[in-house]
Short mmCIF file of C-alpha atoms and ligand atoms in Angstrom, two decimals:
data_model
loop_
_atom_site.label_atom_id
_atom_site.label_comp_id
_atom_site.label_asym_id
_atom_site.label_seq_id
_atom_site.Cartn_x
_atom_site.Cartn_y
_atom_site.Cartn_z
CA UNK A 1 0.00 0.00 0.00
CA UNK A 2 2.39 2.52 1.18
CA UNK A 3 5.76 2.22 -1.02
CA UNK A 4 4.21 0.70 -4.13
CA UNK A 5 6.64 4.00 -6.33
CA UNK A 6 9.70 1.25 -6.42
CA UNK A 7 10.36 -1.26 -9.06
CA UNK A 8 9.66 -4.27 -9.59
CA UNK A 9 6.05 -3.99 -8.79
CA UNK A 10 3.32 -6.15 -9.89
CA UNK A 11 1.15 -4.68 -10.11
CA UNK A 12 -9.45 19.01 -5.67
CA UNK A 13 -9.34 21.51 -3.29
CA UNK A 14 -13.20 21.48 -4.55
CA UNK A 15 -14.91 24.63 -5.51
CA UNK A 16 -17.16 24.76 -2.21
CA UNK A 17 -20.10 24.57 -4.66
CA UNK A 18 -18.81 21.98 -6.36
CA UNK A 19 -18.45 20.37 -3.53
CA UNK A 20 -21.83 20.32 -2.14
CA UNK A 21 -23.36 18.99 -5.42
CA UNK A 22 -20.97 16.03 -4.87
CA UNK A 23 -21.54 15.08 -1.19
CA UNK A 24 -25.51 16.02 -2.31
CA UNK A 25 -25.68 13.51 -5.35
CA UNK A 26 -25.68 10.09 -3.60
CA UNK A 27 -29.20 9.19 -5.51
CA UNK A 28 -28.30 5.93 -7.00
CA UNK A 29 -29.01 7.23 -10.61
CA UNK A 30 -26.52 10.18 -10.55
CA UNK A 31 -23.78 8.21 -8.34
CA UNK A 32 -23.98 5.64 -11.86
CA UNK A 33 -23.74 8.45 -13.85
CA UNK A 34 -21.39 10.03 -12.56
CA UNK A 35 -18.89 7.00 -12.58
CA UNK A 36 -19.37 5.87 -15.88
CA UNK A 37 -19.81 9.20 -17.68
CA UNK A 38 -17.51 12.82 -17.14
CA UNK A 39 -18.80 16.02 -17.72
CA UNK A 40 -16.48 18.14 -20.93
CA UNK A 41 -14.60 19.72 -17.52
CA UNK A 42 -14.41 19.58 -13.93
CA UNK A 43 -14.08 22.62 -11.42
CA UNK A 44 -11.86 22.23 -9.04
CA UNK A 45 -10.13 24.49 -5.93
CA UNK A 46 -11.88 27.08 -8.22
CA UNK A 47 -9.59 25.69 -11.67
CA UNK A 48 -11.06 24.25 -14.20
CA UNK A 49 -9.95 21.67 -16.13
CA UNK A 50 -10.82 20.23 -19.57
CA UNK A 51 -11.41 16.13 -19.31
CA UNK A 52 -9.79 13.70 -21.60
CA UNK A 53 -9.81 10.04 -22.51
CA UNK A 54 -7.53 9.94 -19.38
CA UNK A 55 -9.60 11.32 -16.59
CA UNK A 56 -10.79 8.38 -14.47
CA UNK A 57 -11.45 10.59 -11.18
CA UNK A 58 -14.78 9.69 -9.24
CA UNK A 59 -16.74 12.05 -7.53
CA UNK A 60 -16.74 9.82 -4.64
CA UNK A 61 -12.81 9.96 -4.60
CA UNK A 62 -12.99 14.05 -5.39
CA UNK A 63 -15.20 14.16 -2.28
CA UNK A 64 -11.70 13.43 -0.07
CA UNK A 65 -10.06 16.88 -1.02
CA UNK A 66 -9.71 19.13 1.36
CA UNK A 67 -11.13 16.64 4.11
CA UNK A 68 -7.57 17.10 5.45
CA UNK A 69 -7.83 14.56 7.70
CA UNK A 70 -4.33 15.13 8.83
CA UNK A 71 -5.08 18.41 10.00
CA UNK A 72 -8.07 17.83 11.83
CA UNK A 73 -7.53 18.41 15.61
CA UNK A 74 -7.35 15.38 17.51
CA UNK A 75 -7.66 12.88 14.63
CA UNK A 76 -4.88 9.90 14.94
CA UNK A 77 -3.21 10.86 11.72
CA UNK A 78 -2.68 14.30 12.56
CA UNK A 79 -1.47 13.15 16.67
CA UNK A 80 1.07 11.28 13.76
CA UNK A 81 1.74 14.28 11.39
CA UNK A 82 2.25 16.35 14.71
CA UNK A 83 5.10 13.25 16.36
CA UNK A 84 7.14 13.62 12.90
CA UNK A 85 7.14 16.92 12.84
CA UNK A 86 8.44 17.36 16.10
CA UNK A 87 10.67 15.01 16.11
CA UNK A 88 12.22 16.91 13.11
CA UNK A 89 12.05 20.06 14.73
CA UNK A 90 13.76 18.75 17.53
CA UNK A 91 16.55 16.86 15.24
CA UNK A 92 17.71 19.68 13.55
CA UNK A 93 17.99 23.29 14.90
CA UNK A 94 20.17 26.14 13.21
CA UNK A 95 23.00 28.34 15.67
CA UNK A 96 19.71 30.02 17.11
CA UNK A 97 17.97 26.98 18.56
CA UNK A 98 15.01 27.26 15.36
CA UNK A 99 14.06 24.43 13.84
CA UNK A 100 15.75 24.27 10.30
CA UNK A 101 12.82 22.02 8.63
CA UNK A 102 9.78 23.65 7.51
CA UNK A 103 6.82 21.96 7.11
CA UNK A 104 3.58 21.91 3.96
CA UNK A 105 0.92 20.31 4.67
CA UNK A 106 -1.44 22.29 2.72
CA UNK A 107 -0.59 21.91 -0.90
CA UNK A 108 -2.87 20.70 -3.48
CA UNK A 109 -2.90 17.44 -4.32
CA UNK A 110 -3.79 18.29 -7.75
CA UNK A 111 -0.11 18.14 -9.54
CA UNK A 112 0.72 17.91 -12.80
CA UNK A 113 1.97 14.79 -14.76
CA UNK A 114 5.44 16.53 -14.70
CA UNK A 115 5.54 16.68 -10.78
CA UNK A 116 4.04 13.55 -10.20
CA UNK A 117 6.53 11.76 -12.56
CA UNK A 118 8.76 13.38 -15.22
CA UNK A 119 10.89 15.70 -12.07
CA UNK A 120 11.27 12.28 -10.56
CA UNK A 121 13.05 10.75 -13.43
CA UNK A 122 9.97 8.00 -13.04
CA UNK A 123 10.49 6.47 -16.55
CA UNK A 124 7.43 6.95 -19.31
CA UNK A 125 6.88 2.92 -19.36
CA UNK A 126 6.93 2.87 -15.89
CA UNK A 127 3.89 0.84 -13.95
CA UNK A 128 2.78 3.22 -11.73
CA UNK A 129 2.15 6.18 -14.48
CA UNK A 130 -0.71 3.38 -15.63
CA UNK A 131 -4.37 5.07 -15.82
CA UNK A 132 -5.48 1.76 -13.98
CA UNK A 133 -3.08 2.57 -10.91
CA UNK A 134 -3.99 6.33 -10.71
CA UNK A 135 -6.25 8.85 -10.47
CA UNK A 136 -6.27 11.40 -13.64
CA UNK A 137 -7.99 14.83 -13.82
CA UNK A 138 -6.98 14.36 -17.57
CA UNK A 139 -3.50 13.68 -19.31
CA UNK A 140 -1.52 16.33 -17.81
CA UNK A 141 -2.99 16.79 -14.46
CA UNK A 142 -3.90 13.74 -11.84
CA UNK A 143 -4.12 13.85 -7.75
CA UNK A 144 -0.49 12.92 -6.28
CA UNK A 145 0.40 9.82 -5.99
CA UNK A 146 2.86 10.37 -3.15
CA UNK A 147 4.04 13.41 -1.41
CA UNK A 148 7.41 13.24 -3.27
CA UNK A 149 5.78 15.09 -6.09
CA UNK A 150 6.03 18.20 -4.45
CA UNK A 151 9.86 17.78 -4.00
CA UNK A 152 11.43 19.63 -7.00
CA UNK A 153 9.01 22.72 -6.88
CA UNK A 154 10.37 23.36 -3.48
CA UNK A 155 13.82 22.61 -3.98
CA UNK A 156 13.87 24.93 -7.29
CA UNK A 157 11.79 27.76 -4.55
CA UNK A 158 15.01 27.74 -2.54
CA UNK A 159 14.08 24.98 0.29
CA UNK A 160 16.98 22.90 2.01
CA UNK A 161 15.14 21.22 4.67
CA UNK A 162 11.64 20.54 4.38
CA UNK A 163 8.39 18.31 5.50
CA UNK A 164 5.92 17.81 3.30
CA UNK A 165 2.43 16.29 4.31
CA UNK A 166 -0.77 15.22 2.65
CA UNK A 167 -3.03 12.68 1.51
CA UNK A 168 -2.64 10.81 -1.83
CA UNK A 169 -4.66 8.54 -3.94
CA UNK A 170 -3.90 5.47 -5.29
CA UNK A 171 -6.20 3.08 -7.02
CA UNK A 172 -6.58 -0.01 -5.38
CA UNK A 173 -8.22 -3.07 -4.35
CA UNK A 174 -10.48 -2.56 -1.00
CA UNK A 175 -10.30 -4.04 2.22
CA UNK A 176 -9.30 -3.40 5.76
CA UNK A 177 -5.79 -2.02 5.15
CA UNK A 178 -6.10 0.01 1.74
CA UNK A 179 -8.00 2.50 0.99
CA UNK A 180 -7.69 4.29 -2.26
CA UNK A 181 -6.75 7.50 -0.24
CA UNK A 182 -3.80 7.90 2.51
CA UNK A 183 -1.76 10.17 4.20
CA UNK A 184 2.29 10.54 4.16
CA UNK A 185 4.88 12.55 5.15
CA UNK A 186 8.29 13.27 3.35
CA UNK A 187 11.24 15.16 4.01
CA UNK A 188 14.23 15.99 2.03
CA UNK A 189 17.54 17.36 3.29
CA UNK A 190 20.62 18.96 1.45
CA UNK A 191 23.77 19.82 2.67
CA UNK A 192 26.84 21.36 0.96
CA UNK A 193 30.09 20.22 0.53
CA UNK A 194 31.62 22.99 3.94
CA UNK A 195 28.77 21.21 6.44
CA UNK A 196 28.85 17.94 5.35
CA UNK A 197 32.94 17.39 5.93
CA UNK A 198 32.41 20.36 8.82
CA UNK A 199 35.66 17.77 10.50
CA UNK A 200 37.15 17.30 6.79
CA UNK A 201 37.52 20.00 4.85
CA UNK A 202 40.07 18.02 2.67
CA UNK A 203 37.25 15.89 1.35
CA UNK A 204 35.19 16.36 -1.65
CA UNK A 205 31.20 15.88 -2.60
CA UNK A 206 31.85 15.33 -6.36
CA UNK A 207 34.25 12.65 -8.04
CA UNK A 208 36.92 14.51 -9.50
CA UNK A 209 36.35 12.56 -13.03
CA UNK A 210 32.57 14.11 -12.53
CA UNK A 211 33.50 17.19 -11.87
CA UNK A 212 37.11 17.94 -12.49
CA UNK A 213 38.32 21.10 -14.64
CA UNK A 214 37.04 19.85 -18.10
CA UNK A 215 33.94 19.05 -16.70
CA UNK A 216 30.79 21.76 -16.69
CA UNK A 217 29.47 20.52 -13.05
CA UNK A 218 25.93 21.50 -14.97
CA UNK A 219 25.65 19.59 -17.33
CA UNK A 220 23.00 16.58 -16.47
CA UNK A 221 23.84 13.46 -16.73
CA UNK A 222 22.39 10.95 -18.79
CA UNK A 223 20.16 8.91 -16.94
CA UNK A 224 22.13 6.24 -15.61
CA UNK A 225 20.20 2.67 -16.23
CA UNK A 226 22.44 0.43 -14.31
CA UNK A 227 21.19 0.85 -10.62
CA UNK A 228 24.40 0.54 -8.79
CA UNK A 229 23.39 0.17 -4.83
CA UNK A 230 26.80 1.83 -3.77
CA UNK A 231 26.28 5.21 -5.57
CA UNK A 232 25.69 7.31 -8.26
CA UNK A 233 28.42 7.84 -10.67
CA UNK A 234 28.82 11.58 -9.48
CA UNK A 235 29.18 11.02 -5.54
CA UNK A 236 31.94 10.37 -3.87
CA UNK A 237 31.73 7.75 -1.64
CA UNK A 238 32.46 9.46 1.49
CA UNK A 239 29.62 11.88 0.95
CA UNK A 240 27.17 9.29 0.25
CA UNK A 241 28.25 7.33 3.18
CA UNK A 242 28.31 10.32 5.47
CA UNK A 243 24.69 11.37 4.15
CA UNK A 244 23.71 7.84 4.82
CA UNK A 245 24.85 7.35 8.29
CA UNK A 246 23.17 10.64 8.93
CA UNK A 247 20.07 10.10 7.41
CA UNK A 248 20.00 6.20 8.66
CA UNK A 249 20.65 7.69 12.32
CA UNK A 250 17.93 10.46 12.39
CA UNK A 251 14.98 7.51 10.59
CA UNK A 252 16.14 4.91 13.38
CA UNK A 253 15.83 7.62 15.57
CA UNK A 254 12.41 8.74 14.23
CA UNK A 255 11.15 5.03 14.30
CA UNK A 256 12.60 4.77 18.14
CA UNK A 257 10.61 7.81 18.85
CA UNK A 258 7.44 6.59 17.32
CA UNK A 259 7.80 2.51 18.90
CA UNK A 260 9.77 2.56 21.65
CA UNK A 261 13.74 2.47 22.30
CA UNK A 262 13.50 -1.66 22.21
CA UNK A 263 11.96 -1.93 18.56
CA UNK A 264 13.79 -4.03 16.44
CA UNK A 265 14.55 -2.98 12.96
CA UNK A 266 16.75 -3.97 9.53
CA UNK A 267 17.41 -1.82 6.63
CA UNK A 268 16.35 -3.12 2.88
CA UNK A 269 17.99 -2.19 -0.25
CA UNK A 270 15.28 -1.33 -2.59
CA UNK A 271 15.25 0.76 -5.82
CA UNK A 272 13.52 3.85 -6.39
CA UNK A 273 13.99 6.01 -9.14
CA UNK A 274 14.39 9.30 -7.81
CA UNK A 275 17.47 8.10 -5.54
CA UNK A 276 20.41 5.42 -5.25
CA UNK A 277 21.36 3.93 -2.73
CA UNK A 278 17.53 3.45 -1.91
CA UNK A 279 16.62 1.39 1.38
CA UNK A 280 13.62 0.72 3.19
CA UNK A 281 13.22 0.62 6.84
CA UNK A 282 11.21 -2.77 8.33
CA UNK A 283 10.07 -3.01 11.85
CA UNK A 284 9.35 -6.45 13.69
CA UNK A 285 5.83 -6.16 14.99
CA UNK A 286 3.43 -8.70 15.80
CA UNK A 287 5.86 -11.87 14.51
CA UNK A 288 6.48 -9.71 10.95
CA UNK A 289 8.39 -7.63 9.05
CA UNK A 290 6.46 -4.75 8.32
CA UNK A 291 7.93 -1.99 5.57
CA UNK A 292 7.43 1.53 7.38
CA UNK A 293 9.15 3.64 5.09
CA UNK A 294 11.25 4.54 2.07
CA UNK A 295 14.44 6.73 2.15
CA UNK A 296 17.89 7.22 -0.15
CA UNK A 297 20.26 9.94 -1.70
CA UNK A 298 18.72 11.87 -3.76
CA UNK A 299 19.26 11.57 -7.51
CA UNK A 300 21.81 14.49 -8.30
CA UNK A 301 19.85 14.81 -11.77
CA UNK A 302 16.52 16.07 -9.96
CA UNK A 303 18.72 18.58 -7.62
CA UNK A 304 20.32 19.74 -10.84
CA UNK A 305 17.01 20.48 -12.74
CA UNK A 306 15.92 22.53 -9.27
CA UNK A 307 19.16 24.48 -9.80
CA UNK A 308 21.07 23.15 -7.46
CA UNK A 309 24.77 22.05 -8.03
CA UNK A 310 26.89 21.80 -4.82
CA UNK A 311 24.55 19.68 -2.28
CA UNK A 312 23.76 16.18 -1.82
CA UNK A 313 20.78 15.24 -0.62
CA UNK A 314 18.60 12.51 1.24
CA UNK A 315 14.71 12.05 0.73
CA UNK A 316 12.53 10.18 2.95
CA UNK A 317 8.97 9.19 2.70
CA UNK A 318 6.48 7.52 4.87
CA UNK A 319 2.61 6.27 4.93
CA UNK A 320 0.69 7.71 8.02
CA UNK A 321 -2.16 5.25 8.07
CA UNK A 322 0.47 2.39 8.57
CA UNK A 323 1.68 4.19 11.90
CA UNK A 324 -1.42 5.02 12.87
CA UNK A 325 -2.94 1.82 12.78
CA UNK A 326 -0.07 0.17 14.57
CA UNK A 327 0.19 2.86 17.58
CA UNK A 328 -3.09 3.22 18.42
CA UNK A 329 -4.60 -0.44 17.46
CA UNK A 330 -6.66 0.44 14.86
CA UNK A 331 -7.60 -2.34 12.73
CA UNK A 332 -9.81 -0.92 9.76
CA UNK A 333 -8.28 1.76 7.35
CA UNK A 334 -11.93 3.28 6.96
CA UNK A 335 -12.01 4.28 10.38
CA UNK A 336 -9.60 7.18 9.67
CA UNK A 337 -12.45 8.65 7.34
CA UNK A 338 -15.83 8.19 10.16
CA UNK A 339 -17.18 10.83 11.33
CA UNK A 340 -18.53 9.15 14.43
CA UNK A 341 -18.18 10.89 17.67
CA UNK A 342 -17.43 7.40 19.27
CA UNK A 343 -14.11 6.89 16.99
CA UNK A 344 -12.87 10.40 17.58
CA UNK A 345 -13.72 11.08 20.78
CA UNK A 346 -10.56 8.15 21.86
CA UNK A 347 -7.61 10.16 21.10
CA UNK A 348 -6.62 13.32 22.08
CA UNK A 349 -3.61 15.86 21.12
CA UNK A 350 -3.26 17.01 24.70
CA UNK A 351 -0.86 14.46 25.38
CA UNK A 352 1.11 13.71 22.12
CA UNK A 353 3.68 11.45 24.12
CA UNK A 354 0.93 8.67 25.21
CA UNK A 355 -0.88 7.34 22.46
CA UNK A 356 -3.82 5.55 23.68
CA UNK A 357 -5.17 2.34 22.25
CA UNK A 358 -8.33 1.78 20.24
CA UNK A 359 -11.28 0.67 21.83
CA UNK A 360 -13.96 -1.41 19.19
CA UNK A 361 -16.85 1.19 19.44
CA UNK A 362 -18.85 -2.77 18.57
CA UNK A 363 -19.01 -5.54 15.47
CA UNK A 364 -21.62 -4.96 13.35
CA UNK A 365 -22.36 -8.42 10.98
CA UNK A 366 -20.93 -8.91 7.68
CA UNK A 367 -23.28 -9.13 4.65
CA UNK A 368 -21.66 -11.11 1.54
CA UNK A 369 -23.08 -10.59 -2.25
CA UNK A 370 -21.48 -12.45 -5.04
CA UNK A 371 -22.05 -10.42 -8.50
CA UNK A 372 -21.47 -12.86 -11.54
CA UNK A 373 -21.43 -11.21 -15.25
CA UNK A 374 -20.01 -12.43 -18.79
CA UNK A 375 -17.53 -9.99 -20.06
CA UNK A 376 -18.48 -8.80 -23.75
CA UNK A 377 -16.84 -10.93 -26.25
CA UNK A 378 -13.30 -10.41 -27.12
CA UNK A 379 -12.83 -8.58 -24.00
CA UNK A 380 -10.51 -9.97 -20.83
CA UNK A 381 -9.61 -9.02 -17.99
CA UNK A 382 -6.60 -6.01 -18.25
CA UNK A 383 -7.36 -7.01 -22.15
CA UNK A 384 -10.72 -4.09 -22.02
CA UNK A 385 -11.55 -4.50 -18.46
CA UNK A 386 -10.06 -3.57 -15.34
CA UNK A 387 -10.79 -5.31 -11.83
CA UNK A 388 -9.86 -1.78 -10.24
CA UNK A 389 -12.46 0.49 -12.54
CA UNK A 390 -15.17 -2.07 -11.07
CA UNK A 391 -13.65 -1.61 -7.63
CA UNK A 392 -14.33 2.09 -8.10
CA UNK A 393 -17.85 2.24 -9.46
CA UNK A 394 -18.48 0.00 -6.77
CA UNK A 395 -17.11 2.27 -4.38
CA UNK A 396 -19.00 5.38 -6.36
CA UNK A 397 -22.03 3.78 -6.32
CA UNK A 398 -21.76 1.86 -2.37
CA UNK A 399 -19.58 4.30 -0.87
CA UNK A 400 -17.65 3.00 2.74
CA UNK A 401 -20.37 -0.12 3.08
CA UNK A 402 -18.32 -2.06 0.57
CA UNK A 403 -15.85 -4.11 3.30
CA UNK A 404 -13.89 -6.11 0.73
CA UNK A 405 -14.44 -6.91 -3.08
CA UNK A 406 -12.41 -10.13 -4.36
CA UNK A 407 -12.47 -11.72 -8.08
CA UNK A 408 -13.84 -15.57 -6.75
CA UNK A 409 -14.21 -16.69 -9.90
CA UNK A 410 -13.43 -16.39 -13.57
CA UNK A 411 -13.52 -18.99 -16.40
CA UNK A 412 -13.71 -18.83 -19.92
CA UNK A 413 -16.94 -20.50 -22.22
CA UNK A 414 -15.55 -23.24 -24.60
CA UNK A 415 -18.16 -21.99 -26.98
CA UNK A 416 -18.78 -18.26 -27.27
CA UNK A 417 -15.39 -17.75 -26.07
CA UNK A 418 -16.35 -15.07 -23.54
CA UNK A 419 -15.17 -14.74 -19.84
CA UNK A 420 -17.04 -14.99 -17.21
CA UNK A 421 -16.62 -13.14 -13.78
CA UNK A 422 -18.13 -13.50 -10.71
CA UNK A 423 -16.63 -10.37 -7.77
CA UNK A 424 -17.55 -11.77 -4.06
CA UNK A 425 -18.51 -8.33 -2.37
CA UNK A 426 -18.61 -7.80 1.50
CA UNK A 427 -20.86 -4.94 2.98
CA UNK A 428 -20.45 -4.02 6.71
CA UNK A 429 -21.66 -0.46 8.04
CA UNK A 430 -18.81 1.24 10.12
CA UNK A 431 -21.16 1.98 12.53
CA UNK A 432 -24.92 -0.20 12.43
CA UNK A 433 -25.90 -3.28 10.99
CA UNK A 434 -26.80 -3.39 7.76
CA UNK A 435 -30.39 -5.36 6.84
CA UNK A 436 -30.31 -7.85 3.59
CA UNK A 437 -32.81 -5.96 2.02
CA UNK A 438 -30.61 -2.62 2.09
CA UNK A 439 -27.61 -4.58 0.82
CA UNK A 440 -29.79 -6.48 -2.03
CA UNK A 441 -30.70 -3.00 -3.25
CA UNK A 442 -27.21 -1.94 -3.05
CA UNK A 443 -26.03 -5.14 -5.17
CA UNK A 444 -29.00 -4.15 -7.54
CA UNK A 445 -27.42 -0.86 -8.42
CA UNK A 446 -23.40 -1.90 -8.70
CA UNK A 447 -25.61 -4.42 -11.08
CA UNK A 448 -27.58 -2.05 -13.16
CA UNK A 449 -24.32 0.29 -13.40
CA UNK A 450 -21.68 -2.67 -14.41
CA UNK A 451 -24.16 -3.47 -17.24
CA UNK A 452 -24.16 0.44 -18.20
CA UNK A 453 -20.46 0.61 -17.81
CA UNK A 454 -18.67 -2.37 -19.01
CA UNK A 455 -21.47 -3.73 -21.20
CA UNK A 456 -21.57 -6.94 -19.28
CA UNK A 457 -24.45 -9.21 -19.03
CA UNK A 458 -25.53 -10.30 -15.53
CA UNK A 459 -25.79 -14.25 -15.21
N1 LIG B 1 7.51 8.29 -2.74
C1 LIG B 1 7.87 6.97 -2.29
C2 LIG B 1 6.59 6.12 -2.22
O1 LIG B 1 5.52 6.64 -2.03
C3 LIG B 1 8.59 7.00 -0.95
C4 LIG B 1 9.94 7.69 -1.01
C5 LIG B 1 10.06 9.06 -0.84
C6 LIG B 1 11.09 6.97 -1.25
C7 LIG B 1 11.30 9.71 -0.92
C8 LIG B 1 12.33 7.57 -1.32
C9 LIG B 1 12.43 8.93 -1.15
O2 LIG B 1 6.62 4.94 -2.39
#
């Protein structure tokens, strides 16, 4: 769910107007409408822009911006925003005792195709670019996909040391841990060559090769494909390693901070393409190995397209939800999004330093549907259909009742040739018990709209 930007991989502020026609359409009509069909534009934050053969937003997913859950006063994943933060602040100070990080956690998650990708040296072919894995506004413009999208515009605005905090969207399959909106934090440092080797001054950021008198330190490299875990061609090793044993110590001691001096930990090389070395940080918790966040040096290619030419940098980047869920014990993703006075009323910003633990507000039953169609002919699944665009006109039309969809069963006709489907879908109310003939009804329309949509036929 929360690191799914590395390779391999299998896989708006709203107009307040706008808005309210959203949250007001939940008739069952409009809400299949609405998913299968997109007005010429869409207004959003008070911007409006044209829709394409690439916009795939929902309304139900638009309905998330500017929720700012991570803001909200006493809400777990802002008690989490407000932990990183201070740890930072505390970290690093300047020769007046201010914190040197500065923190955004207001941006739009509305970013362009360029921010989101192309500034990150993400390559064109890569997986996580694909329309099925996020959400466009149209072909230049889609909500972020991580918080690292933001990273280049602030670098290039003169930033050095920075938080940056928001929620993202990712499509996805549904169920207890993902949610097709989260939360994360990332930070990116840069130091120059006089503070890094403060105790060294003999020692140099740039290989001499890289950067030596026939060299124009501007010039960008050519993307380098052979993803050396070591470093990057223009590094020298003893900044990297200094960089790394400083941004290893402060993440060890962010994760100490968060679970406890005793947690046990390990460090994974991993690849992403916006820095080398690239690691991820594991925790042991509850007899596994659970990925809490991603971190490396910073591509020097990206620092040189913000302008910069004598730093090196690290870049971090971390899911909220995931914290969340471990420190306070909460087992459902969707409980971050209720409203309920019961859920919210648990935790508390008073007292940052004791998180409490979750107490089930009660178990309301589990209601299981299974939805069977035959796919038109020729078409197959990822071959004219996608498993996640019926995920999210499920979700359009069902909103937070839908628990968990699965694919249970799929089979081809030794006739006709078509492909059959049948999606096993699980409703359970947050916060009452759902009756049969409520969820039948429900089934009825995620029926109706499939058939409208995909041009299915219901078996
Ligand atoms: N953006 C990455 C993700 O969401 C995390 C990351 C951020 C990794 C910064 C390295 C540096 O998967």
């Amino acid at each position: 769910m929360l690191l799914t930007l590395r390779v391999p991989r299998s896989r708006l502020y709203l107009g307040r107007q706008q808005h309210r026609r959203l949250l007001a359409s939940t008739a069952p009509e409009e809400a299949k409408r609405q998913a299968t069909q997109h007005p010429l534009q869409l207004e959003i934050n008070g911007n409006t822009y044209p829709t394409d053969s690439w916009t795939n937003v929902t309304p139900k997913i638009l309905s998330h911006l500017g929720l700012n859950k991570h803001l909200q006063r006493d809400h777990p994943l802002s008690i989490i925003r407000q932990r990183i933060v201070n740890y930072f602040y505390g970290a690093y100070r300047n020769q007046r005792g201010n914190p040197l990080f500065s923190v955004y956690d207001k941006l739009s998650p509305i970013v362009t195709v360029q921010q989101n990708f192309d500034n990150l040296l993400i390559p064109i072919d890569h997986v996580s670019r694909q329309k099925s894995d996020c959400y466009y506004v149209n072909r230049e413009h889609l909500l972020r996909a991580h918080t690292t999208a933001h990273q280049v515009e602030l670098i290039s605005g003169g930033l050095d040391n920075f938080l940056v905090v928001g929620e993202v969207y990712r499509r996805d399959e549904i169920d207890s841990t993902h949610y097709p909106v989260f939360h994360q934090a990332d930070a990116v440092r840069l130091v120059t060559k006089d503070k890094l080797f403060e105790r060294n001054p003999g020692l140099e950021l740039f290989e001499e090769t890289w950067s030596g008198s026939l060299a124009d330190p501007k010039r960008i490299l050519p993307s380098s494909k052979c993803m050396d875990q070591t470093k990057q061609p223009c590094h020298t090793l003893e900044a990297v390693k200094l960089m790394e044993h400083e941004m290893k110590h402060v993440l060890v001691g962010l994760t100490k901070d968060l679970f406890g001096p005793r947690i046990k930990y390990r460090w994974v090389d991993t690849y992403f393409p916006f820095t080398q070395p690239s690691w991820e940080l594991e925790i042991y918790f509850k007899d596994n190995w659970l990925e809490v966040l991603g971190c490396g040096i910073m591509r020097h290619e990206i620092l040189q397209k913000a302008g910069v030419h004598q730093s090196i940098g690290y870049a971090f980047g971390v899911g909220l939800e995931r914290l969340a869920m471990i420190l306070f014990d909460i087992p459902d993703i969707r409980l971050f999004w209720s409203n309920d006075s019961g859920f919210l009323s648990q935790f508390s910003e008073q007292d940052l330093q004791n998180l409490p633990k979750y107490k089930p507000i009660s178990h309301y039953p589990q209601c299981s549907n299974d939805l069977s169609f035959w796919l038109p002919a020729n078409v197959e699944i990822d071959a004219g259909f996608s498993a996640n665009d019926f995920y999210d006109l499920a979700r359009t039309i069902a909103g937070d009742v839908v628990e968990q969809i699965s694919l249970v069963d799929k089979f081809k006709h030794p006739k006709t040739g078509k492909t059959s489907l049948c999606f096993r879908i699980v409703y359970r109310h947050m916060e009452r018990t759902l009756t049969q003939a409520e969820v039948n009804e429900i089934h009825k329309h995620i029926a109706d709209a499939s058939v409208e949509a995909f041009n299915v036929q219901i078996r």
